[in-house]
Short mmCIF file of C-alpha atoms in Angstrom, two decimals:
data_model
loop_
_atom_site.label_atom_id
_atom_site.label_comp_id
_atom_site.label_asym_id
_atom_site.label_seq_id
_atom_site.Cartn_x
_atom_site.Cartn_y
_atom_site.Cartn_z
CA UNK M 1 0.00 0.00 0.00
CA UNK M 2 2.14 2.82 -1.37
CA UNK M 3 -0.13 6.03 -0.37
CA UNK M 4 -1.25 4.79 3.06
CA UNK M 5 2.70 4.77 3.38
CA UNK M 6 3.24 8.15 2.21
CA UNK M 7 0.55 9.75 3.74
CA UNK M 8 -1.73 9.99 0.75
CA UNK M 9 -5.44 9.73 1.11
CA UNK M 10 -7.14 6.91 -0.85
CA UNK M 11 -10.65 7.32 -2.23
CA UNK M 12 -12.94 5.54 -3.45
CA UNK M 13 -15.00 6.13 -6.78
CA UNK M 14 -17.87 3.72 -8.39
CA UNK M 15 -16.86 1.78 -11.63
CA UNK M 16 -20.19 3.73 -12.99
CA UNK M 17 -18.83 6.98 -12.39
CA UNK M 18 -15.60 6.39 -14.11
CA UNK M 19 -17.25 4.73 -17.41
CA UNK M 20 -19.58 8.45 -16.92
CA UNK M 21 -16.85 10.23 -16.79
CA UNK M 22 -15.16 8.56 -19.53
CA UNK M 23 -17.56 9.14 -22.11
CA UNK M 24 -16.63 13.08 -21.98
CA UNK M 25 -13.08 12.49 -22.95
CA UNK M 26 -11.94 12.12 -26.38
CA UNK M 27 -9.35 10.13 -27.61
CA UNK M 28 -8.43 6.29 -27.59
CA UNK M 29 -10.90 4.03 -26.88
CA UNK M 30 -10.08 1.96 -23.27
CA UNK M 31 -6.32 2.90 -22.24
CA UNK M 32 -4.95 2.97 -18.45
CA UNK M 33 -3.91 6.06 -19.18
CA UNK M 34 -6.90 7.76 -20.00
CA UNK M 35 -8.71 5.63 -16.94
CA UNK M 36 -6.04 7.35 -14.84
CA UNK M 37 -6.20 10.52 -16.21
CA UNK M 38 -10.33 10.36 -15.54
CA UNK M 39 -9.92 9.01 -12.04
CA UNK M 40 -7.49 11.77 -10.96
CA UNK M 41 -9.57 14.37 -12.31
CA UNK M 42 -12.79 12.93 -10.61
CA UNK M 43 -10.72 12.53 -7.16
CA UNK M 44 -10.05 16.61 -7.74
CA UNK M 45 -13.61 17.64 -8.72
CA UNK M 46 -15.36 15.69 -6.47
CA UNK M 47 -14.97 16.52 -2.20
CA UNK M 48 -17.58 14.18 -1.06
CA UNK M 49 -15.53 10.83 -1.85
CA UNK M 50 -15.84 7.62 0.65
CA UNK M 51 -12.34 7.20 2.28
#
C-alpha cells in the first residue's frame, strides 16, 4: 500500500462513475492512461468521496 505509506489519502470512486466520466473524454478508446487521467480528475472535482 504505497499512499497509506506516504501519507496519501485513498478514495474511493464507483466503476459507474468512471465509465460516466469517460464518455466526456476524447481520444483512444479503453487505455490505463486515460482511466487514470479520468480518475485523478474525478478525485479533484469531487470533495464528497468515501475514504
Amino acid at each position: 500500500m504505497i499512499l497509506p505509506n506516504h501519507d496519501q489519502p485513498v478514495n474511493y470512486i464507483s466503476g459507474r462513475a468512471i465509465h460516466r466520466a469517460s464518455e466526456s473524454f476524447r481520444g483512444e478508446g479503453k487505455t490505463s492512461a486515460k482511466d487514470a487521467a479520468v480518475i485523478a480528475g474525478q478525485v479533484r472535482i469531487r470533495r464528497a468521496l468515501n475514504p
